[in-house]
Amino acid sequence: MHHSEIRNSSTVFTTLETGSGDPVLFLHGFPDNHKTFSPIMESIAKKGYQCIAPVMRGYEPSTISHANKLHVVDLVNDVLGWMDDRRWDSVHLVGHNWGAIIAYAAGMYYPNRFRSITSLGVPLLKTFQDSFIWAPLQTFHSWYVALFQIPYLAELTIRSNQFALVDFLWKDWSPGFTPNQDHLAEIKSNFQNPGILSSALAYYRNLNDLFTESGRESIIGIFDTHITVPTQVLYGLNDGCFHKNLFEHLLNESDFPCGFRKIGFDHAGHFLHWEKREEVTKLILEWIEKNR
């Protein structure tokens, strides 16, 4: 496992990499970092794959961008830029949290560039409007999204009491799981860097942006998704971020005409790649080997 760099045009991103062979890109979410996939990457690399986990845009000082450059379509363009930089015609995508949202959108916009998608802990958001019927409690699960819309107050709340909200979200989203404290300490330390926390929150603040072209295009990519890339969705039945009914009742095979499977894990929550590491690694390997 080693650190290196990957580019999108003139912007340089730090990556964690291991192995050689067909490329597999790992996209992290919030509140997290690229090291969240390290153990999974090591296991998959041993099977003959090149595993790469970039630091997502805005999560390191060199990639802090104006908020208007942090829409889903901009983040998808980062993925394409990385692929062009390494001269990869196609890759497998593995995404957790925001990384899963970006993977879905990439599969919708550019299906010929991706061999497979594995989504961890996030359903297709196009079904979100039906959540009031199937998962009425989802509104309460999503309270943090409303908080994150408020500039300054959100940053102040997250930073207060030594970033206690980061600890709370991990425990609330994965009930009964004890997170790795060194990993959480790295996440908190990174959020202390000027501008990074606001950049990470801009992902949420741009969700309903109707005033820019990239904002409108991103909304279409999230809520009108039809993915012609083989896709598997892995989720925890005790997820405190997304209610299990969003996966079990609102994920339709018709939205994934080129291949689809979904698997729920009992006694696991949102960070299931930590909680069920061996099982998740096995399923990722099965999926990418099936769709090589």
mmCIF file of C-alpha atoms in Angstrom:
data_model
loop_
_atom_site.group_PDB
_atom_site.id
_atom_site.type_symbol
_atom_site.label_atom_id
_atom_site.label_comp_id
_atom_site.label_asym_id
_atom_site.label_seq_id
_atom_site.Cartn_x
_atom_site.Cartn_y
_atom_site.Cartn_z
ATOM 1 C CA MET A 1 0.000 0.000 0.000
ATOM 2 C CA HIS A 2 1.462 3.355 -0.980
ATOM 3 C CA HIS A 3 0.490 6.979 -1.512
ATOM 4 C CA SER A 4 0.744 8.538 -4.946
ATOM 5 C CA GLU A 5 -0.934 11.198 -7.060
ATOM 6 C CA ILE A 6 -3.596 11.259 -9.724
ATOM 7 C CA ARG A 7 -4.678 14.236 -11.821
ATOM 8 C CA ASN A 8 -7.744 15.798 -13.308
ATOM 9 C CA SER A 9 -6.330 18.394 -15.686
ATOM 10 C CA SER A 10 -4.145 20.666 -13.515
ATOM 11 C CA THR A 11 -5.582 19.505 -10.172
ATOM 12 C CA VAL A 12 -3.563 16.930 -8.238
ATOM 13 C CA PHE A 13 -5.268 14.462 -5.893
ATOM 14 C CA THR A 14 -3.601 12.246 -3.315
ATOM 15 C CA THR A 15 -4.364 8.540 -3.597
ATOM 16 C CA LEU A 16 -3.841 5.339 -1.701
ATOM 17 C CA GLU A 17 -2.912 2.509 -4.069
ATOM 18 C CA THR A 18 -2.008 -1.158 -4.069
ATOM 19 C CA GLY A 19 -1.795 -4.039 -6.530
ATOM 20 C CA SER A 20 -1.730 -4.306 -10.305
ATOM 21 C CA GLY A 21 -4.191 -5.426 -12.953
ATOM 22 C CA ASP A 22 -7.672 -4.195 -13.845
ATOM 23 C CA PRO A 23 -8.300 -0.882 -12.034
ATOM 24 C CA VAL A 24 -10.840 -0.570 -9.212
ATOM 25 C CA LEU A 25 -11.610 2.953 -7.969
ATOM 26 C CA PHE A 26 -12.810 3.394 -4.377
ATOM 27 C CA LEU A 27 -14.774 6.582 -3.609
ATOM 28 C CA HIS A 28 -15.233 7.633 0.021
ATOM 29 C CA GLY A 29 -17.975 9.666 1.645
ATOM 30 C CA PHE A 30 -18.697 11.840 4.703
ATOM 31 C CA PRO A 31 -17.536 12.024 7.443
ATOM 32 C CA ASP A 32 -14.687 9.832 6.296
ATOM 33 C CA ASN A 33 -11.492 9.651 4.254
ATOM 34 C CA HIS A 34 -9.904 7.504 1.558
ATOM 35 C CA LYS A 35 -8.189 5.238 4.103
ATOM 36 C CA THR A 36 -11.583 3.776 5.024
ATOM 37 C CA PHE A 37 -11.082 1.177 2.257
ATOM 38 C CA SER A 38 -7.496 0.129 3.081
ATOM 39 C CA PRO A 39 -8.131 -3.431 4.335
ATOM 40 C CA ILE A 40 -10.598 -4.176 1.530
ATOM 41 C CA MET A 41 -8.176 -2.863 -1.066
ATOM 42 C CA GLU A 42 -5.370 -5.081 0.203
ATOM 43 C CA SER A 43 -7.520 -8.199 -0.107
ATOM 44 C CA ILE A 44 -8.815 -7.343 -3.571
ATOM 45 C CA ALA A 45 -5.365 -6.400 -4.860
ATOM 46 C CA LYS A 46 -4.106 -9.893 -3.974
ATOM 47 C CA LYS A 47 -6.584 -11.276 -6.504
ATOM 48 C CA GLY A 48 -4.991 -9.372 -9.369
ATOM 49 C CA TYR A 49 -6.476 -5.875 -9.314
ATOM 50 C CA GLN A 50 -5.059 -2.377 -9.075
ATOM 51 C CA CYS A 51 -6.939 -0.682 -6.235
ATOM 52 C CA ILE A 52 -6.949 3.116 -6.010
ATOM 53 C CA ALA A 53 -8.666 5.298 -3.404
ATOM 54 C CA PRO A 54 -8.361 9.024 -4.192
ATOM 55 C CA VAL A 55 -8.984 11.759 -1.654
ATOM 56 C CA MET A 56 -12.254 13.198 -2.940
ATOM 57 C CA ARG A 57 -12.345 16.809 -4.150
ATOM 58 C CA GLY A 58 -12.375 19.310 -1.308
ATOM 59 C CA TYR A 59 -11.010 16.887 1.286
ATOM 60 C CA GLU A 60 -7.405 18.091 1.031
ATOM 61 C CA PRO A 61 -5.966 21.630 0.767
ATOM 62 C CA SER A 62 -4.772 21.225 -2.835
ATOM 63 C CA THR A 63 -8.287 20.424 -4.133
ATOM 64 C CA ILE A 64 -10.435 22.904 -2.210
ATOM 65 C CA SER A 65 -12.754 24.366 -4.814
ATOM 66 C CA HIS A 66 -15.373 27.060 -5.047
ATOM 67 C CA ALA A 67 -18.690 25.615 -3.909
ATOM 68 C CA ASN A 68 -20.018 25.885 -7.464
ATOM 69 C CA LYS A 69 -17.453 23.256 -8.497
ATOM 70 C CA LEU A 70 -18.720 20.703 -6.005
ATOM 71 C CA HIS A 71 -21.812 19.376 -7.755
ATOM 72 C CA VAL A 72 -22.261 15.705 -8.535
ATOM 73 C CA VAL A 73 -21.423 16.257 -12.215
ATOM 74 C CA ASP A 74 -18.156 17.957 -11.246
ATOM 75 C CA LEU A 75 -17.248 15.002 -9.049
ATOM 76 C CA VAL A 76 -18.093 12.589 -11.870
ATOM 77 C CA ASN A 77 -15.802 14.626 -14.117
ATOM 78 C CA ASP A 78 -13.047 14.113 -11.568
ATOM 79 C CA VAL A 79 -13.471 10.363 -11.960
ATOM 80 C CA LEU A 80 -13.238 10.676 -15.746
ATOM 81 C CA GLY A 81 -10.196 12.924 -15.422
ATOM 82 C CA TRP A 82 -8.444 10.398 -13.216
ATOM 83 C CA MET A 83 -9.165 7.692 -15.755
ATOM 84 C CA ASP A 84 -7.765 9.803 -18.576
ATOM 85 C CA ASP A 85 -4.681 10.600 -16.499
ATOM 86 C CA ARG A 86 -3.956 6.897 -16.047
ATOM 87 C CA ARG A 87 -5.155 6.025 -19.563
ATOM 88 C CA TRP A 88 -7.805 3.648 -18.313
ATOM 89 C CA ASP A 89 -10.537 2.908 -20.825
ATOM 90 C CA SER A 90 -12.792 1.492 -18.107
ATOM 91 C CA VAL A 91 -12.767 0.803 -14.365
ATOM 92 C CA HIS A 92 -14.797 -0.842 -11.624
ATOM 93 C CA LEU A 93 -16.312 1.588 -9.103
ATOM 94 C CA VAL A 94 -16.821 0.977 -5.379
ATOM 95 C CA GLY A 95 -18.464 3.848 -3.507
ATOM 96 C CA HIS A 96 -19.630 4.439 0.044
ATOM 97 C CA ASN A 97 -21.949 7.251 1.152
ATOM 98 C CA TRP A 98 -21.252 10.191 -1.206
ATOM 99 C CA GLY A 99 -18.932 7.943 -3.162
ATOM 100 C CA ALA A 100 -21.907 5.713 -3.958
ATOM 101 C CA ILE A 101 -23.961 8.683 -5.189
ATOM 102 C CA ILE A 102 -21.109 9.704 -7.475
ATOM 103 C CA ALA A 103 -20.742 6.122 -8.724
ATOM 104 C CA TYR A 104 -24.452 5.938 -9.588
ATOM 105 C CA ALA A 105 -24.250 9.222 -11.513
ATOM 106 C CA ALA A 106 -21.100 8.137 -13.330
ATOM 107 C CA GLY A 107 -22.855 4.957 -14.405
ATOM 108 C CA MET A 108 -25.797 6.922 -15.722
ATOM 109 C CA TYR A 109 -23.827 9.536 -17.653
ATOM 110 C CA TYR A 110 -20.964 7.386 -18.973
ATOM 111 C CA PRO A 111 -21.960 3.702 -18.868
ATOM 112 C CA ASN A 112 -19.341 2.644 -21.417
ATOM 113 C CA ARG A 113 -16.523 3.730 -19.105
ATOM 114 C CA PHE A 114 -17.442 1.505 -16.169
ATOM 115 C CA ARG A 115 -17.435 -2.275 -15.905
ATOM 116 C CA SER A 116 -19.297 -2.529 -12.620
ATOM 117 C CA ILE A 117 -20.552 -0.518 -9.658
ATOM 118 C CA THR A 118 -20.717 -1.548 -6.021
ATOM 119 C CA SER A 119 -22.713 0.821 -3.834
ATOM 120 C CA LEU A 120 -22.218 0.615 -0.070
ATOM 121 C CA GLY A 121 -24.945 1.987 2.180
ATOM 122 C CA VAL A 122 -26.835 4.231 -0.271
ATOM 123 C CA PRO A 123 -29.973 3.489 -2.316
ATOM 124 C CA LEU A 124 -30.809 5.158 -5.595
ATOM 125 C CA LEU A 125 -32.017 8.598 -4.536
ATOM 126 C CA LYS A 126 -34.544 8.724 -7.384
ATOM 127 C CA THR A 127 -36.780 6.696 -5.080
ATOM 128 C CA PHE A 128 -36.406 9.158 -2.238
ATOM 129 C CA GLN A 129 -39.745 10.848 -2.892
ATOM 130 C CA ASP A 130 -41.458 7.535 -2.125
ATOM 131 C CA SER A 131 -39.717 7.260 1.235
ATOM 132 C CA PHE A 132 -42.613 9.029 2.953
ATOM 133 C CA ILE A 133 -44.718 5.954 2.185
ATOM 134 C CA TRP A 134 -42.230 3.131 2.756
ATOM 135 C CA ALA A 135 -39.914 4.734 5.305
ATOM 136 C CA PRO A 136 -41.616 7.702 6.987
ATOM 137 C CA LEU A 137 -38.911 7.761 9.653
ATOM 138 C CA GLN A 138 -36.332 8.641 6.988
ATOM 139 C CA THR A 139 -37.146 12.306 7.537
ATOM 140 C CA PHE A 140 -35.793 11.967 11.063
ATOM 141 C CA HIS A 141 -32.777 9.982 9.856
ATOM 142 C CA SER A 142 -31.941 12.864 7.498
ATOM 143 C CA TRP A 143 -32.000 15.665 10.095
ATOM 144 C CA TYR A 144 -28.307 16.368 9.562
ATOM 145 C CA VAL A 145 -28.920 17.352 5.913
ATOM 146 C CA ALA A 146 -31.006 20.322 7.078
ATOM 147 C CA LEU A 147 -28.314 21.324 9.573
ATOM 148 C CA PHE A 148 -25.601 21.147 6.924
ATOM 149 C CA GLN A 149 -27.457 23.686 4.762
ATOM 150 C CA ILE A 150 -26.781 26.471 7.268
ATOM 151 C CA PRO A 151 -23.403 28.161 6.690
ATOM 152 C CA TYR A 152 -21.280 28.864 9.756
ATOM 153 C CA LEU A 153 -23.756 27.199 12.138
ATOM 154 C CA ALA A 154 -23.081 23.762 10.646
ATOM 155 C CA GLU A 155 -19.313 24.272 10.770
ATOM 156 C CA LEU A 156 -19.516 25.576 14.334
ATOM 157 C CA THR A 157 -21.687 22.645 15.430
ATOM 158 C CA ILE A 158 -19.397 20.044 13.894
ATOM 159 C CA ARG A 159 -16.253 21.604 15.373
ATOM 160 C CA SER A 160 -17.730 21.981 18.855
ATOM 161 C CA ASN A 161 -16.687 19.689 21.686
ATOM 162 C CA GLN A 162 -13.716 18.324 19.688
ATOM 163 C CA PHE A 163 -15.818 17.268 16.698
ATOM 164 C CA ALA A 164 -18.220 15.257 18.829
ATOM 165 C CA LEU A 165 -20.758 15.226 15.977
ATOM 166 C CA VAL A 166 -18.397 13.091 13.891
ATOM 167 C CA ASP A 167 -18.375 10.488 16.666
ATOM 168 C CA PHE A 168 -22.146 10.745 16.983
ATOM 169 C CA LEU A 169 -22.808 10.229 13.267
ATOM 170 C CA TRP A 170 -20.644 7.110 13.111
ATOM 171 C CA LYS A 171 -22.386 5.631 16.144
ATOM 172 C CA ASP A 172 -25.869 6.730 15.067
ATOM 173 C CA TRP A 173 -25.455 5.408 11.528
ATOM 174 C CA SER A 174 -23.901 2.126 12.674
ATOM 175 C CA PRO A 175 -25.605 1.313 16.002
ATOM 176 C CA GLY A 176 -23.673 -1.054 18.215
ATOM 177 C CA PHE A 177 -20.436 -0.662 16.266
ATOM 178 C CA THR A 178 -17.335 0.763 17.946
ATOM 179 C CA PRO A 179 -15.409 2.780 15.340
ATOM 180 C CA ASN A 180 -11.632 2.745 15.067
ATOM 181 C CA GLN A 181 -10.578 5.748 17.150
ATOM 182 C CA ASP A 182 -7.375 6.369 15.187
ATOM 183 C CA HIS A 183 -9.398 6.556 11.983
ATOM 184 C CA LEU A 184 -11.868 9.020 13.513
ATOM 185 C CA ALA A 185 -8.971 11.103 14.849
ATOM 186 C CA GLU A 186 -7.584 11.411 11.305
ATOM 187 C CA ILE A 187 -10.977 12.521 9.973
ATOM 188 C CA LYS A 188 -11.288 15.180 12.671
ATOM 189 C CA SER A 189 -7.726 16.366 12.176
ATOM 190 C CA ASN A 190 -8.355 16.821 8.461
ATOM 191 C CA PHE A 191 -11.506 18.869 9.126
ATOM 192 C CA GLN A 192 -9.387 21.304 11.128
ATOM 193 C CA ASN A 193 -7.588 22.369 7.944
ATOM 194 C CA PRO A 194 -8.955 25.708 6.660
ATOM 195 C CA GLY A 195 -11.720 25.295 4.109
ATOM 196 C CA ILE A 196 -11.973 21.524 4.107
ATOM 197 C CA LEU A 197 -15.025 21.137 6.331
ATOM 198 C CA SER A 198 -16.943 23.736 4.300
ATOM 199 C CA SER A 199 -15.940 21.968 1.068
ATOM 200 C CA ALA A 200 -17.195 18.648 2.419
ATOM 201 C CA LEU A 201 -20.483 20.275 3.461
ATOM 202 C CA ALA A 202 -20.854 21.847 0.006
ATOM 203 C CA TYR A 203 -21.673 18.364 -1.317
ATOM 204 C CA TYR A 204 -24.891 18.581 0.729
ATOM 205 C CA ARG A 205 -25.506 22.275 0.103
ATOM 206 C CA ASN A 206 -25.509 21.735 -3.656
ATOM 207 C CA LEU A 207 -28.142 18.985 -3.564
ATOM 208 C CA ASN A 208 -30.988 21.350 -4.483
ATOM 209 C CA ASP A 209 -29.103 23.897 -6.578
ATOM 210 C CA LEU A 210 -31.388 24.978 -9.407
ATOM 211 C CA PHE A 211 -29.496 28.173 -10.189
ATOM 212 C CA THR A 212 -26.463 26.762 -12.011
ATOM 213 C CA GLU A 213 -26.230 24.502 -15.027
ATOM 214 C CA SER A 214 -24.107 21.928 -13.210
ATOM 215 C CA GLY A 215 -26.555 22.016 -10.296
ATOM 216 C CA ARG A 216 -29.542 21.305 -12.518
ATOM 217 C CA GLU A 217 -27.647 18.580 -14.366
ATOM 218 C CA SER A 218 -26.674 16.998 -11.050
ATOM 219 C CA ILE A 219 -30.268 16.893 -9.858
ATOM 220 C CA ILE A 220 -31.253 15.075 -13.049
ATOM 221 C CA GLY A 221 -28.377 12.655 -12.493
ATOM 222 C CA ILE A 222 -29.528 11.871 -8.961
ATOM 223 C CA PHE A 223 -33.297 11.765 -9.324
ATOM 224 C CA ASP A 224 -33.759 10.468 -12.865
ATOM 225 C CA THR A 225 -31.260 7.644 -12.758
ATOM 226 C CA HIS A 226 -31.303 4.688 -15.132
ATOM 227 C CA ILE A 227 -28.009 2.797 -14.917
ATOM 228 C CA THR A 228 -26.810 0.530 -17.701
ATOM 229 C CA VAL A 229 -23.793 -0.701 -15.724
ATOM 230 C CA PRO A 230 -23.916 -3.943 -13.702
ATOM 231 C CA THR A 231 -24.632 -2.726 -10.175
ATOM 232 C CA GLN A 232 -24.748 -4.329 -6.755
ATOM 233 C CA VAL A 233 -26.027 -2.567 -3.653
ATOM 234 C CA LEU A 234 -24.839 -3.694 -0.214
ATOM 235 C CA TYR A 235 -26.513 -2.281 2.863
ATOM 236 C CA GLY A 236 -26.957 -2.782 6.588
ATOM 237 C CA LEU A 237 -30.384 -3.632 7.956
ATOM 238 C CA ASN A 238 -29.654 -1.437 10.988
ATOM 239 C CA ASP A 239 -28.482 1.580 8.987
ATOM 240 C CA GLY A 240 -29.236 4.794 10.868
ATOM 241 C CA CYS A 241 -28.511 6.963 7.822
ATOM 242 C CA PHE A 242 -30.813 5.287 5.264
ATOM 243 C CA HIS A 243 -33.770 3.220 6.431
ATOM 244 C CA LYS A 244 -33.698 -0.398 5.257
ATOM 245 C CA ASN A 245 -37.038 -0.007 3.450
ATOM 246 C CA LEU A 246 -35.386 2.352 0.969
ATOM 247 C CA PHE A 247 -33.284 -0.600 -0.144
ATOM 248 C CA GLU A 248 -35.793 -3.410 0.257
ATOM 249 C CA HIS A 249 -38.887 -1.811 -1.304
ATOM 250 C CA LEU A 250 -37.686 1.035 -3.521
ATOM 251 C CA LEU A 251 -34.723 -0.427 -5.408
ATOM 252 C CA ASN A 252 -36.117 -1.672 -8.707
ATOM 253 C CA GLU A 253 -34.299 -4.146 -10.927
ATOM 254 C CA SER A 254 -35.735 -2.310 -13.936
ATOM 255 C CA ASP A 255 -33.458 0.633 -13.119
ATOM 256 C CA PHE A 256 -30.431 -1.622 -13.689
ATOM 257 C CA PRO A 257 -31.122 -3.468 -16.961
ATOM 258 C CA CYS A 258 -27.531 -4.711 -17.387
ATOM 259 C CA GLY A 259 -27.326 -6.561 -14.087
ATOM 260 C CA PHE A 260 -28.366 -5.987 -10.506
ATOM 261 C CA ARG A 261 -28.243 -7.546 -7.078
ATOM 262 C CA LYS A 262 -28.812 -6.233 -3.581
ATOM 263 C CA ILE A 263 -27.760 -7.811 -0.309
ATOM 264 C CA GLY A 264 -28.662 -6.661 3.185
ATOM 265 C CA PHE A 265 -26.573 -7.455 6.249
ATOM 266 C CA ASP A 266 -28.162 -8.174 9.579
ATOM 267 C CA HIS A 267 -26.445 -6.599 12.610
ATOM 268 C CA ALA A 268 -24.782 -3.975 10.412
ATOM 269 C CA GLY A 269 -25.330 -0.307 9.742
ATOM 270 C CA HIS A 270 -24.074 2.369 7.379
ATOM 271 C CA PHE A 271 -20.355 1.628 7.704
ATOM 272 C CA LEU A 272 -20.793 -2.008 6.776
ATOM 273 C CA HIS A 273 -17.376 -2.182 5.074
ATOM 274 C CA TRP A 274 -15.963 -1.856 8.606
ATOM 275 C CA GLU A 275 -18.579 -3.984 10.341
ATOM 276 C CA LYS A 276 -18.750 -6.846 7.810
ATOM 277 C CA ARG A 277 -15.368 -6.458 6.167
ATOM 278 C CA GLU A 278 -14.758 -10.049 5.070
ATOM 279 C CA GLU A 279 -18.260 -10.533 3.660
ATOM 280 C CA VAL A 280 -18.227 -7.179 1.844
ATOM 281 C CA THR A 281 -14.786 -7.864 0.377
ATOM 282 C CA LYS A 282 -15.929 -11.258 -0.889
ATOM 283 C CA LEU A 283 -19.023 -9.782 -2.553
ATOM 284 C CA ILE A 284 -17.055 -6.968 -4.204
ATOM 285 C CA LEU A 285 -14.626 -9.524 -5.602
ATOM 286 C CA GLU A 286 -17.436 -11.717 -6.885
ATOM 287 C CA TRP A 287 -19.060 -8.767 -8.623
ATOM 288 C CA ILE A 288 -15.978 -7.385 -10.330
ATOM 289 C CA GLU A 289 -14.827 -10.840 -11.405
ATOM 290 C CA LYS A 290 -18.260 -11.542 -12.871
ATOM 291 C CA ASN A 291 -18.114 -8.277 -14.826
ATOM 292 C CA ARG A 292 -14.473 -8.155 -15.932
#
